[in-house]
XYZ file of C-alpha atoms in Angstrom:
252
model
C 72.074 32.875 -204.913
C 69.120 31.159 -204.333
C 70.506 28.693 -205.949
C 73.471 28.489 -203.809
C 70.914 27.757 -201.076
C 68.754 24.130 -199.933
C 65.492 24.284 -199.288
C 65.201 22.800 -196.063
C 63.070 23.893 -193.640
C 65.915 24.642 -191.624
C 67.189 27.448 -194.252
C 63.286 28.620 -194.053
C 63.610 29.663 -190.725
C 66.427 31.057 -191.214
C 65.661 33.282 -194.365
C 62.436 34.089 -192.697
C 64.725 35.876 -188.714
C 67.423 37.027 -191.651
C 64.278 39.027 -193.145
C 63.358 40.171 -190.382
C 66.011 41.465 -188.874
C 66.517 42.822 -191.577
C 63.550 44.935 -191.778
C 63.980 45.720 -188.015
C 67.557 47.435 -189.641
C 65.547 49.240 -192.004
C 63.534 50.709 -190.475
C 65.154 51.673 -187.755
C 67.365 53.530 -190.565
C 64.996 55.358 -191.560
C 64.403 56.979 -187.840
C 68.268 57.401 -187.591
C 67.573 59.323 -191.147
C 65.178 60.920 -190.461
C 65.944 62.611 -187.294
C 69.650 63.437 -188.268
C 67.375 65.403 -191.583
C 66.513 66.912 -189.065
C 68.952 68.385 -187.298
C 70.246 69.769 -190.666
C 67.913 71.614 -191.790
C 68.064 73.026 -187.938
C 71.910 73.891 -189.349
C 71.372 75.128 -192.609
C 68.301 77.597 -191.173
C 71.421 78.924 -188.652
C 74.103 78.589 -191.087
C 72.200 81.090 -193.498
C 70.852 83.446 -190.838
C 73.517 83.839 -189.638
C 76.163 83.543 -193.188
C 73.589 86.052 -193.753
C 74.402 88.392 -190.944
C 78.052 88.108 -190.511
C 78.593 90.343 -194.219
C 76.569 93.178 -191.923
C 78.368 92.954 -188.794
C 81.732 92.349 -191.031
C 80.380 95.715 -192.957
C 79.796 97.199 -189.746
C 82.843 96.601 -187.860
C 85.597 96.865 -190.863
C 83.762 101.127 -190.505
C 84.039 101.213 -186.663
C 87.611 99.998 -187.150
C 88.017 103.058 -189.482
C 87.179 105.734 -188.269
C 88.961 104.224 -184.913
C 92.193 105.022 -187.206
C 90.597 108.061 -188.387
C 90.761 109.183 -184.357
C 93.072 107.336 -182.640
C 95.582 106.528 -186.095
C 97.572 103.621 -186.729
C 97.313 101.694 -183.778
C 98.777 98.460 -185.008
C 101.920 98.463 -183.175
C 99.449 99.075 -179.882
C 98.010 96.604 -180.253
C 100.098 92.988 -180.889
C 102.635 95.175 -178.355
C 99.365 94.990 -175.461
C 98.556 90.504 -175.731
C 100.361 88.751 -174.809
C 97.648 85.353 -174.907
C 95.422 84.678 -177.887
C 91.970 87.062 -175.966
C 89.851 83.936 -177.701
C 90.516 80.489 -176.519
C 87.866 77.472 -178.528
C 87.543 74.213 -176.148
C 85.954 71.668 -178.760
C 83.234 69.031 -177.071
C 81.056 67.238 -179.072
C 77.035 66.617 -179.777
C 75.808 62.633 -180.409
C 72.473 62.588 -182.338
C 71.194 59.154 -183.664
C 75.087 57.865 -182.914
C 76.399 60.644 -184.490
C 79.469 62.701 -183.456
C 79.758 66.771 -184.419
C 81.624 68.974 -183.097
C 81.179 71.349 -180.820
C 82.649 75.129 -180.479
C 83.155 76.566 -177.303
C 84.383 80.138 -176.307
C 86.901 80.584 -173.465
C 87.587 84.626 -173.435
C 91.018 85.336 -171.629
C 89.752 88.382 -169.428
C 93.123 89.429 -168.459
C 94.682 90.000 -172.725
C 90.656 91.583 -172.940
C 91.488 94.169 -169.934
C 94.979 94.992 -171.234
C 93.412 95.179 -174.275
C 91.406 98.597 -172.900
C 94.382 100.836 -171.581
C 94.959 101.845 -175.816
C 93.887 104.603 -176.683
C 94.359 106.275 -173.054
C 95.627 109.563 -175.523
C 93.509 110.211 -177.767
C 90.470 107.965 -179.854
C 89.551 105.024 -176.951
C 86.050 104.953 -177.348
C 85.867 104.197 -181.228
C 89.066 101.967 -180.420
C 87.058 99.664 -177.579
C 84.061 100.253 -179.647
C 86.172 98.995 -183.062
C 87.547 95.489 -180.572
C 83.343 94.109 -178.770
C 82.406 95.057 -182.674
C 85.874 92.755 -183.743
C 84.866 90.388 -180.724
C 80.936 89.489 -180.983
C 82.267 89.547 -185.507
C 84.787 86.221 -184.255
C 81.941 84.893 -181.898
C 79.730 84.703 -185.467
C 83.300 83.966 -187.218
C 83.469 80.807 -184.281
C 79.141 79.702 -185.015
C 79.488 79.812 -188.383
C 82.758 77.310 -188.496
C 81.154 74.914 -185.893
C 77.773 74.700 -187.659
C 79.639 74.363 -191.269
C 81.772 71.254 -189.905
C 78.531 69.666 -188.473
C 76.431 70.631 -191.735
C 79.098 69.295 -194.319
C 79.986 66.096 -191.323
C 75.474 65.451 -191.266
C 75.206 66.072 -195.556
C 77.928 62.865 -195.040
C 76.547 60.952 -193.144
C 73.204 60.856 -194.877
C 74.112 60.274 -197.869
C 76.053 57.509 -196.784
C 72.654 55.609 -194.626
C 70.568 56.984 -197.375
C 72.155 53.677 -199.288
C 71.825 51.432 -196.919
C 68.549 52.369 -196.161
C 68.102 52.102 -199.876
C 69.512 48.326 -199.795
C 67.906 47.583 -197.092
C 65.172 47.645 -199.897
C 65.545 47.432 -202.812
C 67.971 44.956 -202.599
C 69.295 43.297 -199.146
C 65.508 42.155 -198.010
C 62.926 41.456 -201.997
C 66.987 39.049 -202.198
C 65.970 36.964 -198.753
C 61.923 37.137 -200.234
C 63.067 35.672 -203.307
C 65.264 32.790 -201.678
C 62.216 32.421 -199.599
C 60.272 31.556 -202.326
C 62.259 29.725 -204.086
C 63.304 27.423 -200.911
C 59.149 27.221 -200.479
C 58.804 26.128 -204.568
C 60.686 23.834 -203.630
C 59.462 22.100 -200.593
C 56.273 21.618 -202.455
C 57.623 19.816 -205.253
C 58.815 17.724 -202.707
C 56.000 17.011 -201.056
C 54.425 16.331 -204.104
C 56.665 13.840 -204.896
C 56.748 12.371 -201.590
C 53.082 12.176 -201.829
C 53.056 10.553 -205.985
C 56.319 7.605 -203.931
C 53.780 6.985 -201.083
C 50.866 7.012 -204.018
C 52.932 4.415 -205.933
C 53.274 2.542 -203.153
C 50.235 1.614 -202.367
C 48.906 1.625 -205.693
C 51.399 -1.376 -206.159
C 50.627 -3.207 -202.560
C 46.707 -2.890 -203.538
C 47.414 -4.802 -206.919
C 49.313 -7.329 -205.300
C 46.960 -7.795 -203.627
C 44.051 -7.979 -205.724
C 46.813 -10.651 -207.233
C 46.705 -12.343 -204.472
C 43.444 -12.508 -203.375
C 42.834 -13.662 -207.467
C 45.221 -16.802 -206.766
C 44.163 -16.996 -203.372
C 40.885 -17.965 -205.111
C 41.644 -20.088 -208.067
C 43.680 -22.510 -205.481
C 40.436 -22.465 -203.747
C 37.838 -22.990 -207.051
C 40.542 -25.860 -207.749
C 40.670 -27.451 -204.725
C 37.515 -27.062 -204.453
C 36.409 -29.402 -207.630
C 38.899 -31.830 -206.909
C 36.680 -32.813 -203.880
C 39.269 -31.681 -201.345
C 37.257 -30.294 -197.881
C 38.243 -26.111 -197.504
C 37.115 -26.330 -193.650
C 39.277 -29.055 -192.656
C 42.033 -26.817 -194.641
C 41.411 -23.607 -193.059
C 43.469 -20.326 -193.733
C 46.468 -22.889 -195.035
C 44.750 -22.925 -198.735
C 48.216 -22.942 -200.485
C 50.189 -25.504 -198.381
C 47.620 -28.247 -198.857
C 47.424 -28.215 -202.422
C 51.065 -28.493 -202.685
C 50.416 -31.205 -199.891
C 47.800 -32.765 -201.666
C 49.765 -32.034 -204.920
C 52.236 -34.645 -203.837
C 49.290 -37.203 -202.679
C 48.293 -37.235 -206.161
C 52.114 -37.307 -207.383
C 52.631 -40.675 -204.833
């Protein structure tokens, strides 16, 4: 990845911003994961307690149901004839937990159907039938609660796994890659800076050498003019031009 990035100050700033954003995202995802795990533990505890309670309630309900049949006889057909509509209905809503929508099941009771059931067993065994009805109604409510908790449990389990994968990907893959790219860019920029410094140093060295050569050549010319008896004060700084003019006079 670093080989495909052009080492420049702009890219260095860009990847610093990317690293900062990735770290912020990692922190937020970790907080989200912690919140989901806390809710997950609460649901798991409630699910375990309700399932343990369900076994005892079911055993008691069927025992009382058997007593009701013993007291009132077979009343299945009477129940089917009395009920025209569902006694219990469920309204589905949702709860937002750290951005995850968990299903909530709210129970709505139909009082008309409930009242119709109370008329069964008026001749005999009415108390046992009513007791069995109440026990099975409580068991049904508990089963609906368990169904809601189980659905939320499965949903949270999947979301937590996905969130953990994202957290690990940011922590162990994405952020280290961004840091490696930054280190690569810094290393390349440092090399470029050293090369530029060496180049400037070489240019200054060449200029200094040329200046020393020119000064030495100037001194040689000056010494030559002195030997030929030329007045240096009259020439001033134009030693090279005057020397050429002097040579022309000699030739003439």
